[in-house]
mmCIF file of C-alpha atoms in Angstrom:
data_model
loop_
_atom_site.group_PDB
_atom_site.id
_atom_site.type_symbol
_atom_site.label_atom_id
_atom_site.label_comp_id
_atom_site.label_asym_id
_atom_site.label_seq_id
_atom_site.Cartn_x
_atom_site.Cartn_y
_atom_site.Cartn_z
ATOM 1 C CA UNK A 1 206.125 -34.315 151.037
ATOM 2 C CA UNK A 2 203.243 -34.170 148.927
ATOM 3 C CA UNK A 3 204.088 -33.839 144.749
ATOM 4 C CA UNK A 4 204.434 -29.931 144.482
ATOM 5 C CA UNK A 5 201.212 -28.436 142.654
ATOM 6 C CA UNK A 6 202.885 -25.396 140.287
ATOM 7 C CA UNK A 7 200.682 -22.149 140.291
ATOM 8 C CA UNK A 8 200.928 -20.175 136.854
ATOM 9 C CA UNK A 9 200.206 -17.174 136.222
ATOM 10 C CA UNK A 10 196.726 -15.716 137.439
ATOM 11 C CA UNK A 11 196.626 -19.749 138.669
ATOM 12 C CA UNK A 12 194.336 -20.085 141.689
ATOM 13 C CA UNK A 13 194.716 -23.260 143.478
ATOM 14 C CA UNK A 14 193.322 -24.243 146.956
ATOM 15 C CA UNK A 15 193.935 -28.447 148.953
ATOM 16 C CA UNK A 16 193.315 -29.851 151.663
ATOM 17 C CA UNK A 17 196.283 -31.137 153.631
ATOM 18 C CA UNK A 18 199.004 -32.802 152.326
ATOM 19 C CA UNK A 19 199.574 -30.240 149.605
ATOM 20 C CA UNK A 20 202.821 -28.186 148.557
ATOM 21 C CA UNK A 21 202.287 -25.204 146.268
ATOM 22 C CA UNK A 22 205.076 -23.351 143.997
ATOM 23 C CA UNK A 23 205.201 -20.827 141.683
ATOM 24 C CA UNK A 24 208.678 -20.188 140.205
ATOM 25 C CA UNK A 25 210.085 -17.207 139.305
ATOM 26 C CA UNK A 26 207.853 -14.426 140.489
ATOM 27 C CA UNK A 27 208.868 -10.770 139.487
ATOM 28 C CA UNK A 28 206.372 -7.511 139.626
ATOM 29 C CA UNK A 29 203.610 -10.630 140.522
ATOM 30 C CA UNK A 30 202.180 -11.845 143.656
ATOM 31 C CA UNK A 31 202.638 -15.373 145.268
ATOM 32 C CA UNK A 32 199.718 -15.087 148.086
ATOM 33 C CA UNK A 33 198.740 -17.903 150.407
ATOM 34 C CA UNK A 34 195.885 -18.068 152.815
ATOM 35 C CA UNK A 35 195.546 -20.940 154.868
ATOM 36 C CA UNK A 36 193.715 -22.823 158.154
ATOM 37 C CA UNK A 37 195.761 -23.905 160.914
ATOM 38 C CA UNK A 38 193.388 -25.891 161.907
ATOM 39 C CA UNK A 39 191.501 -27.742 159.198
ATOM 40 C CA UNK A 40 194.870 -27.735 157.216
ATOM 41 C CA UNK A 41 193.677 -26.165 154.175
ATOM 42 C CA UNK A 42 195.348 -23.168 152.011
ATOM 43 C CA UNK A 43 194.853 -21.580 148.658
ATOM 44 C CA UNK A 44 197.657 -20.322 146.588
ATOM 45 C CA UNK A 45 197.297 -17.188 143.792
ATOM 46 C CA UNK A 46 199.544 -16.014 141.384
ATOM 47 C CA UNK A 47 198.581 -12.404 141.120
ATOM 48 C CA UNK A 48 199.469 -9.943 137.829
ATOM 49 C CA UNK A 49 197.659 -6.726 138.286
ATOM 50 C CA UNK A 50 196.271 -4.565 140.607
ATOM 51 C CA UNK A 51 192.785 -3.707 139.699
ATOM 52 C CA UNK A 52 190.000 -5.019 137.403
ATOM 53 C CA UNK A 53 187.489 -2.529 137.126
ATOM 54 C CA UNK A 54 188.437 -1.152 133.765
ATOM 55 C CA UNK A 55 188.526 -4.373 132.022
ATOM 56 C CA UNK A 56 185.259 -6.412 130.694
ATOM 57 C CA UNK A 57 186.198 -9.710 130.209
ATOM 58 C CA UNK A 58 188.111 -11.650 133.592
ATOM 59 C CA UNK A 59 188.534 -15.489 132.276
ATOM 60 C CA UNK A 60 190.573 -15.720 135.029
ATOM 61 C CA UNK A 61 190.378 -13.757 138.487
ATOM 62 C CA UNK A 62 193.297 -14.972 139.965
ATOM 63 C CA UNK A 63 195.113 -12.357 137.419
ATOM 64 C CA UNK A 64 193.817 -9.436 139.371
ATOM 65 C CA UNK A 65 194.266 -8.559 143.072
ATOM 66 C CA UNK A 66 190.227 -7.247 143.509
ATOM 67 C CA UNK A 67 189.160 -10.315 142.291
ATOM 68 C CA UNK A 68 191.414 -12.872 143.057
ATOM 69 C CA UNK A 69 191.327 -12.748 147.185
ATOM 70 C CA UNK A 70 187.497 -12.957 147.039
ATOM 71 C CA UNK A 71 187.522 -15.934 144.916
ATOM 72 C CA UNK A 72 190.475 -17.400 147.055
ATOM 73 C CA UNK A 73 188.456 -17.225 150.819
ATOM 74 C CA UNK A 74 185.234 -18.304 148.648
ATOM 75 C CA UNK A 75 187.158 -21.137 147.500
ATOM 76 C CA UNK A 76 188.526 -21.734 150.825
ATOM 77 C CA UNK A 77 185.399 -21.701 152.485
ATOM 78 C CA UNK A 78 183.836 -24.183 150.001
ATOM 79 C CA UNK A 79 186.752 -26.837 151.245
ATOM 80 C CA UNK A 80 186.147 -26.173 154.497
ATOM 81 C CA UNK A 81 188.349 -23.962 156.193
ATOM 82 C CA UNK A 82 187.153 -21.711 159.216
ATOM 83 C CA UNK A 83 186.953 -17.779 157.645
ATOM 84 C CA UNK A 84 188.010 -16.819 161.377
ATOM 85 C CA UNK A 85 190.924 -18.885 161.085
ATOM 86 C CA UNK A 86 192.329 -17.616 157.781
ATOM 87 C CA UNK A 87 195.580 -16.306 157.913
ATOM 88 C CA UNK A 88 197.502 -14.768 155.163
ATOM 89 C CA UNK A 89 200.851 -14.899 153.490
ATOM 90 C CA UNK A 90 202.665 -13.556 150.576
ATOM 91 C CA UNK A 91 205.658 -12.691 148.537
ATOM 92 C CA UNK A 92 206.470 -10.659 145.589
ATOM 93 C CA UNK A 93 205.920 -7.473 144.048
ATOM 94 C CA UNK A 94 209.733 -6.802 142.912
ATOM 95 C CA UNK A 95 210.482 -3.845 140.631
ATOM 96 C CA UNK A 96 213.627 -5.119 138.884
ATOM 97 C CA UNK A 97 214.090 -2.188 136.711
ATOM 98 C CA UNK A 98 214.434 1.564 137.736
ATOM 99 C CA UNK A 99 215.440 4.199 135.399
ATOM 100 C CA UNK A 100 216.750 7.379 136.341
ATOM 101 C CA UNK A 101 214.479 10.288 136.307
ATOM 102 C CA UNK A 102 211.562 7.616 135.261
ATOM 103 C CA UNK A 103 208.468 7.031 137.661
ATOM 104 C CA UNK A 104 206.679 4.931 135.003
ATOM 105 C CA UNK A 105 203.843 3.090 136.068
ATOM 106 C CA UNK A 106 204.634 0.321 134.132
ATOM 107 C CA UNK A 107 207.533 -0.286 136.201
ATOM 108 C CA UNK A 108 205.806 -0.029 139.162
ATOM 109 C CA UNK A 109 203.504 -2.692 138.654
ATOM 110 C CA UNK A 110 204.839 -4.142 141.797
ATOM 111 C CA UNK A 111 204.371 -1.989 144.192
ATOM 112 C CA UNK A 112 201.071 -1.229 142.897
ATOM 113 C CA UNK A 113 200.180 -5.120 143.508
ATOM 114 C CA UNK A 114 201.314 -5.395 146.812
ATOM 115 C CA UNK A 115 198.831 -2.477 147.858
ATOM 116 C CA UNK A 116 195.710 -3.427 146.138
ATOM 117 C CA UNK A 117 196.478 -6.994 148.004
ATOM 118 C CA UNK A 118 197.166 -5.679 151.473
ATOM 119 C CA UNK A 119 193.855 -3.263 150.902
ATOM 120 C CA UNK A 120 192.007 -6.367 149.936
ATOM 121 C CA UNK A 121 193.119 -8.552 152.692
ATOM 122 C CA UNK A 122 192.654 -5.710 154.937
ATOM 123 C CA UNK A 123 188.665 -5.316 153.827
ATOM 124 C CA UNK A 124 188.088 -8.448 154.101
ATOM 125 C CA UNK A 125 189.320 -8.993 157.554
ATOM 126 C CA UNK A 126 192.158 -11.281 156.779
ATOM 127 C CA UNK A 127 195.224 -10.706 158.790
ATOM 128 C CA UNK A 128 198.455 -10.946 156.897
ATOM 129 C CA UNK A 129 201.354 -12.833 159.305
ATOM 130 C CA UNK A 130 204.421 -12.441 157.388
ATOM 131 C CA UNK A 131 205.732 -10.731 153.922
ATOM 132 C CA UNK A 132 208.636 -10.551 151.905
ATOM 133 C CA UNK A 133 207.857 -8.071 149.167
ATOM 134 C CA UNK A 134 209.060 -5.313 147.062
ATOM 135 C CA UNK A 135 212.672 -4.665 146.432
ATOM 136 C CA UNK A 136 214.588 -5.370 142.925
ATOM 137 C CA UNK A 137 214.847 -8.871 143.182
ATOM 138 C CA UNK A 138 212.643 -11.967 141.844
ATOM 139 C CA UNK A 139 211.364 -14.980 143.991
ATOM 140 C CA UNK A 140 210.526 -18.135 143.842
ATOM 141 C CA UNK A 141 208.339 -19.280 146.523
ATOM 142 C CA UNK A 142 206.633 -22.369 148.019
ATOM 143 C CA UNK A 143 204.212 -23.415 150.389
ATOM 144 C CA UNK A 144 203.802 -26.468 152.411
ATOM 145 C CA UNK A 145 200.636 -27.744 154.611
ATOM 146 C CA UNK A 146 203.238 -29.956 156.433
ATOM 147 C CA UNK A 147 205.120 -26.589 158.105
ATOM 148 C CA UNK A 148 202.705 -24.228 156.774
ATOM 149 C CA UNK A 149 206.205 -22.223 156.149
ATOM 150 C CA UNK A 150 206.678 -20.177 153.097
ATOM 151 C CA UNK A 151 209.968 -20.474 151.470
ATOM 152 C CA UNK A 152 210.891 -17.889 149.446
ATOM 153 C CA UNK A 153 214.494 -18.003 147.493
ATOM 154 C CA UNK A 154 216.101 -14.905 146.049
ATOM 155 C CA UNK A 155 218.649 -15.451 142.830
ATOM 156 C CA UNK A 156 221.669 -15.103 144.597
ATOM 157 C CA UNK A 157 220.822 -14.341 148.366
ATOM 158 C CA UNK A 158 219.202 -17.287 149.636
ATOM 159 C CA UNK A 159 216.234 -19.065 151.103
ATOM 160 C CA UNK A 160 213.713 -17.313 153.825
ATOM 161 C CA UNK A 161 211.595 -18.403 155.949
ATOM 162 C CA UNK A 162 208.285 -16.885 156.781
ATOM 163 C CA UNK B 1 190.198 -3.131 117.904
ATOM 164 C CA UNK B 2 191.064 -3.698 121.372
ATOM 165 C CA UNK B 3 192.021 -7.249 122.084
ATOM 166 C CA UNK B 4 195.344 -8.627 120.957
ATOM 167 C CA UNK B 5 193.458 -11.855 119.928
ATOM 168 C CA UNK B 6 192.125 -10.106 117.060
ATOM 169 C CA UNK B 7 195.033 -10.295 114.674
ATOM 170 C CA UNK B 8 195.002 -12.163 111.444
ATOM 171 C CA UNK B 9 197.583 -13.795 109.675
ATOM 172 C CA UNK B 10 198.362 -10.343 107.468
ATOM 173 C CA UNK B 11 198.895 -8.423 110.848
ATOM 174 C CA UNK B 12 201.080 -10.962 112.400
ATOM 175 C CA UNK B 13 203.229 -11.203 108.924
ATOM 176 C CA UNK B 14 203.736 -7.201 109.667
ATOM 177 C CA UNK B 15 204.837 -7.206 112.560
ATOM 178 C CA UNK B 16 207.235 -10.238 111.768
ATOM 179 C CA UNK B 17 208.614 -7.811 108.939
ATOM 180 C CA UNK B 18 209.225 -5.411 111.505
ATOM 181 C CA UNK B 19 211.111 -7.874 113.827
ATOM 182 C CA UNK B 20 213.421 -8.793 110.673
ATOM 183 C CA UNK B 21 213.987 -5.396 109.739
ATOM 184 C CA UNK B 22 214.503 -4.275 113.098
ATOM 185 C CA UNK B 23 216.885 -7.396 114.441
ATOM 186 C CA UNK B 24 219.093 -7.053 110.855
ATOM 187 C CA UNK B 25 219.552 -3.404 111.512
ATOM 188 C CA UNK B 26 220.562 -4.704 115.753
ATOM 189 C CA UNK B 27 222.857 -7.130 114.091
ATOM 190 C CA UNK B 28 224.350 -4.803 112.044
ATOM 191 C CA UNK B 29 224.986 -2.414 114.983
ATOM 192 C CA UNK B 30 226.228 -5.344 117.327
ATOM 193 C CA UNK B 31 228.666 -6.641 114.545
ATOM 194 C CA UNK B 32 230.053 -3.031 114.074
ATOM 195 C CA UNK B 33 230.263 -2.789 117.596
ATOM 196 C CA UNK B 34 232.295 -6.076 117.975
ATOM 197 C CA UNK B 35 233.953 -6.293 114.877
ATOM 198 C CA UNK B 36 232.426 -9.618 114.691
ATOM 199 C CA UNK B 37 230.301 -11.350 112.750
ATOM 200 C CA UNK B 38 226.656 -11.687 114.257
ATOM 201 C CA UNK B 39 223.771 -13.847 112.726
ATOM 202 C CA UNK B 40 220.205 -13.978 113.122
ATOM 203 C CA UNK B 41 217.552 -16.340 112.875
ATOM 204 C CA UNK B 42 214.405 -15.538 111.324
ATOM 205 C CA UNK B 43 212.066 -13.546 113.835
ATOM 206 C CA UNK B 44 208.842 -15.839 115.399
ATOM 207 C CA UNK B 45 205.928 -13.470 115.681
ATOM 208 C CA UNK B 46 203.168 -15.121 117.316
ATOM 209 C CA UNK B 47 200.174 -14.652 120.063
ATOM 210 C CA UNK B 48 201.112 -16.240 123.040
ATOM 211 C CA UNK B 49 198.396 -16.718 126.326
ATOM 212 C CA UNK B 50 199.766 -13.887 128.957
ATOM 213 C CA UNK B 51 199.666 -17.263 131.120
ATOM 214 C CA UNK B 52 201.951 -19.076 128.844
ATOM 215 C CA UNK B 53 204.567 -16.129 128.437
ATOM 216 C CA UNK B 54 207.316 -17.462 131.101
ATOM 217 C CA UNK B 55 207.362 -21.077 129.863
ATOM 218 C CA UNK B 56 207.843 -19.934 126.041
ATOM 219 C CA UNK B 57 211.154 -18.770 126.890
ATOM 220 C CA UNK B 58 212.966 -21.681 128.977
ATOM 221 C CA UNK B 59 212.892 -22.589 132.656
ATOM 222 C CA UNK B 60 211.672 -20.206 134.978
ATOM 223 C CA UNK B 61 215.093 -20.119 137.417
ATOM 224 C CA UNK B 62 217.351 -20.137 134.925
ATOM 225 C CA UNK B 63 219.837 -16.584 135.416
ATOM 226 C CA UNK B 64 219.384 -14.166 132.702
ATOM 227 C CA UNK B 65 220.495 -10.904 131.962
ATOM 228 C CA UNK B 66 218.273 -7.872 130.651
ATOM 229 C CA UNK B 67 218.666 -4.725 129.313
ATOM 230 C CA UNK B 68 215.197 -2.654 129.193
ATOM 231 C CA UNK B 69 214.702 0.471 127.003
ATOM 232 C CA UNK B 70 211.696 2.631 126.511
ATOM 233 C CA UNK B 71 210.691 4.879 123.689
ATOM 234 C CA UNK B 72 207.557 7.150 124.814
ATOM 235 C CA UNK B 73 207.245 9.830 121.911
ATOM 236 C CA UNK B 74 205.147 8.927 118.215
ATOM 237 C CA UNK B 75 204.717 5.231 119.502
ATOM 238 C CA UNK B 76 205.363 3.783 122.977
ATOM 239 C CA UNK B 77 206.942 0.472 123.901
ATOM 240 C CA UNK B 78 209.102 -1.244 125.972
ATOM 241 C CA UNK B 79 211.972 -3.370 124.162
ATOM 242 C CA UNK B 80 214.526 -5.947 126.468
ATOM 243 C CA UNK B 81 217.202 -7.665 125.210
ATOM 244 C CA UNK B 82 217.595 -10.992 127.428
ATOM 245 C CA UNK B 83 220.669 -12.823 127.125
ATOM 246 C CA UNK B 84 221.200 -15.895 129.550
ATOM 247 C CA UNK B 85 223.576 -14.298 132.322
ATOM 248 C CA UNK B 86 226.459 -16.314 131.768
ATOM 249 C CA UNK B 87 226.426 -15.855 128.179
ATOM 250 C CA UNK B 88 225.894 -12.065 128.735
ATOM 251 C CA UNK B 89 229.008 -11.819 130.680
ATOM 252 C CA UNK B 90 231.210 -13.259 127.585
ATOM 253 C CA UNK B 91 228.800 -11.070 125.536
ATOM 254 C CA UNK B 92 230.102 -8.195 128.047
ATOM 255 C CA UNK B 93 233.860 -8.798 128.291
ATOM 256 C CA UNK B 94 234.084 -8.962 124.646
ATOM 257 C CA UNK B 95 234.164 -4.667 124.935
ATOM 258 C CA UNK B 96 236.001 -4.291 128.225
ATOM 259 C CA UNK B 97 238.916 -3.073 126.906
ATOM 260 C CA UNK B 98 240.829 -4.819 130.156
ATOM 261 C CA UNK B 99 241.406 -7.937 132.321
ATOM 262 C CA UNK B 100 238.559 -7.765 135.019
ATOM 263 C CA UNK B 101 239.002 -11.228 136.880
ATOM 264 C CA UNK B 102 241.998 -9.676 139.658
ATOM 265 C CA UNK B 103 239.005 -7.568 140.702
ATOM 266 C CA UNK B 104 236.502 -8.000 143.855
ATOM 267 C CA UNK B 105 233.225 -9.463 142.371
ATOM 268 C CA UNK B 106 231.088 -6.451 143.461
ATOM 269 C CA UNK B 107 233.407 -4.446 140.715
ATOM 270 C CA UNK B 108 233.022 -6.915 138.394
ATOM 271 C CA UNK B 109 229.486 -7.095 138.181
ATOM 272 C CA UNK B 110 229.391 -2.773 137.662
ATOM 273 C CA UNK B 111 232.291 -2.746 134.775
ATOM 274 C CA UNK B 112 229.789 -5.615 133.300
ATOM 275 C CA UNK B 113 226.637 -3.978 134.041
ATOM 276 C CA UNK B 114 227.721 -1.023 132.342
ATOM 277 C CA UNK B 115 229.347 -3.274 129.329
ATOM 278 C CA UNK B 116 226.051 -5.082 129.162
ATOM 279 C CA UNK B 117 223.610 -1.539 129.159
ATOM 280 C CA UNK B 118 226.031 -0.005 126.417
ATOM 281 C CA UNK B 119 225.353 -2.941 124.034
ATOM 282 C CA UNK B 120 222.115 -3.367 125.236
ATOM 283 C CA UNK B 121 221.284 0.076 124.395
ATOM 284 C CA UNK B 122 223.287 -0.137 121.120
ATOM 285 C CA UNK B 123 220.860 -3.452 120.109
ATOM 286 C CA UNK B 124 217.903 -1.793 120.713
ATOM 287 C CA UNK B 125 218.500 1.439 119.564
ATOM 288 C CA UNK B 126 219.441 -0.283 116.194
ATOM 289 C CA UNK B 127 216.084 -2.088 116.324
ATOM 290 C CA UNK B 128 214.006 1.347 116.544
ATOM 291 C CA UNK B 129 216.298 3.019 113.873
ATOM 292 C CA UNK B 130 214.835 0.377 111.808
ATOM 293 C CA UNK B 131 211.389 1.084 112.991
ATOM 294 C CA UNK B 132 211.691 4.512 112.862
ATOM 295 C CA UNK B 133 213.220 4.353 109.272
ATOM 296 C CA UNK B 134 209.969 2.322 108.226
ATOM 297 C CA UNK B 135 207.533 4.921 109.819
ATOM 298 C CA UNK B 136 208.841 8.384 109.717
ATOM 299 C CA UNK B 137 208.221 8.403 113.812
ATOM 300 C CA UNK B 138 211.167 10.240 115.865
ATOM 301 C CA UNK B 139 211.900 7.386 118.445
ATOM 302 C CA UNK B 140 214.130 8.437 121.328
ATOM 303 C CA UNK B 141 215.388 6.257 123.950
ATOM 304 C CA UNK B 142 215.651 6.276 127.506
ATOM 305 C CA UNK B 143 218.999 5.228 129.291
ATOM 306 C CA UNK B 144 218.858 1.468 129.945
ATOM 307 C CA UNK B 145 217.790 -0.573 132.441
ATOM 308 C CA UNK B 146 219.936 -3.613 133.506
ATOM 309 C CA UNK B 147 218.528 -6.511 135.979
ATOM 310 C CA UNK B 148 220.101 -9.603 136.485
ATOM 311 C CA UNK B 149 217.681 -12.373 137.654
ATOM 312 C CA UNK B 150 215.748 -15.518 137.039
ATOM 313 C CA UNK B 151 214.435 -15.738 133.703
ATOM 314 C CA UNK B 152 210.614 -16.837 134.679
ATOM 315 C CA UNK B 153 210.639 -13.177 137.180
ATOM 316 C CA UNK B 154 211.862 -10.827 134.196
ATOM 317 C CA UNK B 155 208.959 -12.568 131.714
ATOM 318 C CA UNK B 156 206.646 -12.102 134.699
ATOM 319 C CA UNK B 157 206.861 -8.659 134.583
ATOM 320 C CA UNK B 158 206.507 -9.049 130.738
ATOM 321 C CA UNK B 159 203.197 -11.028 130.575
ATOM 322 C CA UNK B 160 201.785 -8.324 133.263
ATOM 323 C CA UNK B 161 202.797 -5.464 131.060
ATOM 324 C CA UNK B 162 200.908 -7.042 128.120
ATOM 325 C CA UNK B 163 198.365 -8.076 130.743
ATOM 326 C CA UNK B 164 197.202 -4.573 130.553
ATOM 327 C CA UNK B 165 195.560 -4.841 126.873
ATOM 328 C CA UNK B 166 194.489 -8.538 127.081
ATOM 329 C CA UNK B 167 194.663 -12.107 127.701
ATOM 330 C CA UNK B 168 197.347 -12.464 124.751
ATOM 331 C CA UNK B 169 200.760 -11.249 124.346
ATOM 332 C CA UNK B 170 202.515 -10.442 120.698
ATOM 333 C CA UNK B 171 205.843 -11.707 120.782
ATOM 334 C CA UNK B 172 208.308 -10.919 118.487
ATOM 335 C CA UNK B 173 211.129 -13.087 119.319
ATOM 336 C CA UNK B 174 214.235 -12.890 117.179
ATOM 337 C CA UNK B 175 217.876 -14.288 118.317
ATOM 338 C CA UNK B 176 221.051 -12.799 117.512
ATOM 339 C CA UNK B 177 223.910 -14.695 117.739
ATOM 340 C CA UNK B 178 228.204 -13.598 117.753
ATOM 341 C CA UNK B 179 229.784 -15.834 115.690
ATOM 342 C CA UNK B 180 233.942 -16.876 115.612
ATOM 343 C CA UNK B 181 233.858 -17.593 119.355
ATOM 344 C CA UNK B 182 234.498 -20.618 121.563
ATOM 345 C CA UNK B 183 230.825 -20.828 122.557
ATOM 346 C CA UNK B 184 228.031 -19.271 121.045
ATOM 347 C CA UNK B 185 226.160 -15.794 122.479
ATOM 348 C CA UNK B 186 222.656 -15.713 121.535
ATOM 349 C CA UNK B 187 220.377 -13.288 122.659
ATOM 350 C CA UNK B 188 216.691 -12.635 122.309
ATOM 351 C CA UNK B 189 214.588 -9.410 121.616
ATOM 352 C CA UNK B 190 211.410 -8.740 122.979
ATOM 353 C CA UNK B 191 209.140 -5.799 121.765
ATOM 354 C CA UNK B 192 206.552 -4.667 124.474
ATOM 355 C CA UNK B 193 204.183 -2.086 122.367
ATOM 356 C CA UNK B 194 202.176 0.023 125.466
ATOM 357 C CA UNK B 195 198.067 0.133 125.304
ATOM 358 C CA UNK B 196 196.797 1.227 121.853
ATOM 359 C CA UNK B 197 200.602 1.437 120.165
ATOM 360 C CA UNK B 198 200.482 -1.810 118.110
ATOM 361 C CA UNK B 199 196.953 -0.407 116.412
ATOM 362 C CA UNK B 200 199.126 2.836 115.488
ATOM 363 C CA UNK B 201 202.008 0.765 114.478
ATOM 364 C CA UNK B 202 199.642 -1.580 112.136
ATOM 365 C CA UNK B 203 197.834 1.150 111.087
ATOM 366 C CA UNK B 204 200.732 3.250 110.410
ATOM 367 C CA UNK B 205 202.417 0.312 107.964
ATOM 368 C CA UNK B 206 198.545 0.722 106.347
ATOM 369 C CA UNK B 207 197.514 -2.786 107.603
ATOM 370 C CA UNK B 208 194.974 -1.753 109.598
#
């Protein structure tokens, strides 16, 4: 297996076969992959927030859903991989604390991130295959061009497969 | 003012004041509560990269516990108490006023959930008394949040909540820590001030 790559926060990182990607401990955040099949490349993205538009200064895109799956399938593209043959995975978007009688929308960071991603990935024609997102708990997730799996572990219920 | 990067030395040194003031009065309140002796270190105040957030505070997987209160009146912010999980459960049996361990584990994990929220809540609450001593501002809290989870998922959520403002977060990190015990309980405060409420705190204190 190749030496794991970690992905930090708003970290965009894309390889060309053999590459594993991690990011540990992801909470309201987004761990999304897109990868070729075929020429065996994929992109990870650690994504924080939503939506971009009302801030000026982006030093890095990965941070925000609208800007960090364009620059992903650009990236992509530039190392290769076949647009037509992009498929996408992803994990995330816990909301580990609820209060009573509170809808803040602080808290619901993560559900707000997994829509603007599935809207993005939806406009720009990329089909997502498999998802393990929302609920209360964290993740830690990783990615492998070996299997092109996505493991995703859960404090205290286990590793998935997607 | 509207980038966290902005602060100077003066700024930082009040909000550190504020983190001492605030974690003696906690102390206070958690000793009381105990009726043990609880120190605490000297609060760190410092601007941290949002991307660096998660790694200041230990690795990523380890368990942790934390208690979340809001306060949404004068000045809004977020404050959490995390306390590494096992840790929180001596922290937590140290006001269950019974032997929990015949129990199933599911049972467990409620009495100490609801341990953990009342001091929690009790911690935090001291730490706004303080604040709201020093500024005059009414500062109710909500009931508490509790998660239990891997340390790098709760500060995830942190760094995007101070993701909002900026590229920077202000962390105020102060440790308390319950003395005359076999092993040590140290936990950490965190102060999470929403858009524009760290201006109105700084320029409240007449720093700004």
């Amino acid at each position: 297996m190749a030496q794991p790559i970690h992905v930090g926060m708003a970290d965009l990182v894309v390889s060309k076969h053999p590459a594993t990607l991690i990011t540990l401990g992801l909470g309201s955040c987004i761990g999304l992959v897109i990868y070729d099949q075929m020429s065996k490349t994929t992109g990870m993205v650690h994504i924080m927030l939503p939506d971009s538009r009302e801030v000026k200064n982006i030093p890095k895109p990965g941070k925000f859903a609208d800007t960090a799956v364009p620059l992903l399938l650009e990236e992509l593209a530039r190392l290769g991989a076949n647009r037509s043959q992009l498929r996408a995975k992803m994990a995330g978007g816990a909301q580990m604390f609820s209060m009573p009688g509170k809808d803040s929308a602080i808290f619901a960071v993560g559900t707000r991130n997994v829509e603007a991603t599935t809207k993005m990935l939806a406009a720009e024609g990329i089909r997502i295959v498999a998802s393990d997102v929302g609920g209360s708990k964290g993740r830690s997730v990783e990615f492998s061009t070996e299997t092109m799996k996505f493991i995703v572990k859960t404090l205290g219920s286990g590793t998935k497969e997607l | 003012m509207d980038h966290t990067s902005d602060y100077t030395n003066f700024h930082m040194d009040a909000i550190r004041e504020v983190g001492n003031i605030g974690t003696g009065n906690a102390a206070t309140a958690l000793s009381r509560l105990l009726g043990r002796t609880v120190d605490m270190d000297v609060p760190v105040a410092e601007l941290v990269p949002i991307y660096e957030v998660a790694a200041h505070y230990g690795a990523p997987e380890m368990p942790v516990c934390a208690v979340l209160v809001r306060t949404e009146e004068e000045f809004s912010c977020s404050l959490i108490f995390m306390i590494e999980e096992e840790k929180a459960n001596l922290l937590a049996d140290l006001i269950i006023p019974m032997d929990i361990s015949g129990m199933d584990e599911e049972s467990q994990l409620q009495i100490r959930d609801s341990a953990l929220s009342e001091q929690g809540n009790i911690i935090l609450g001291a730490f706004l008394n303080a604040l709201s001593q020093i500024t005059g501002w009414v500062l109710p809290t909500t009931t508490p949040a509790v998660a239990r989870d891997m340390l790098g998922s709760i500060m995830d959520l942190v760094a995007s909540m101070f993701g909002v403002i900026g590229d920077s977060a202000m962390l105020v990190k102060t440790s308390l820590h319950v003395k005359d015990l076999d092993s040590e309980l140290g936990g950490t405060v965190i102060m999470i001030p929403d858009p524009g409420a760290l201006e109105a705190l700084l320029s409240k204190l007449g720093v700004l």
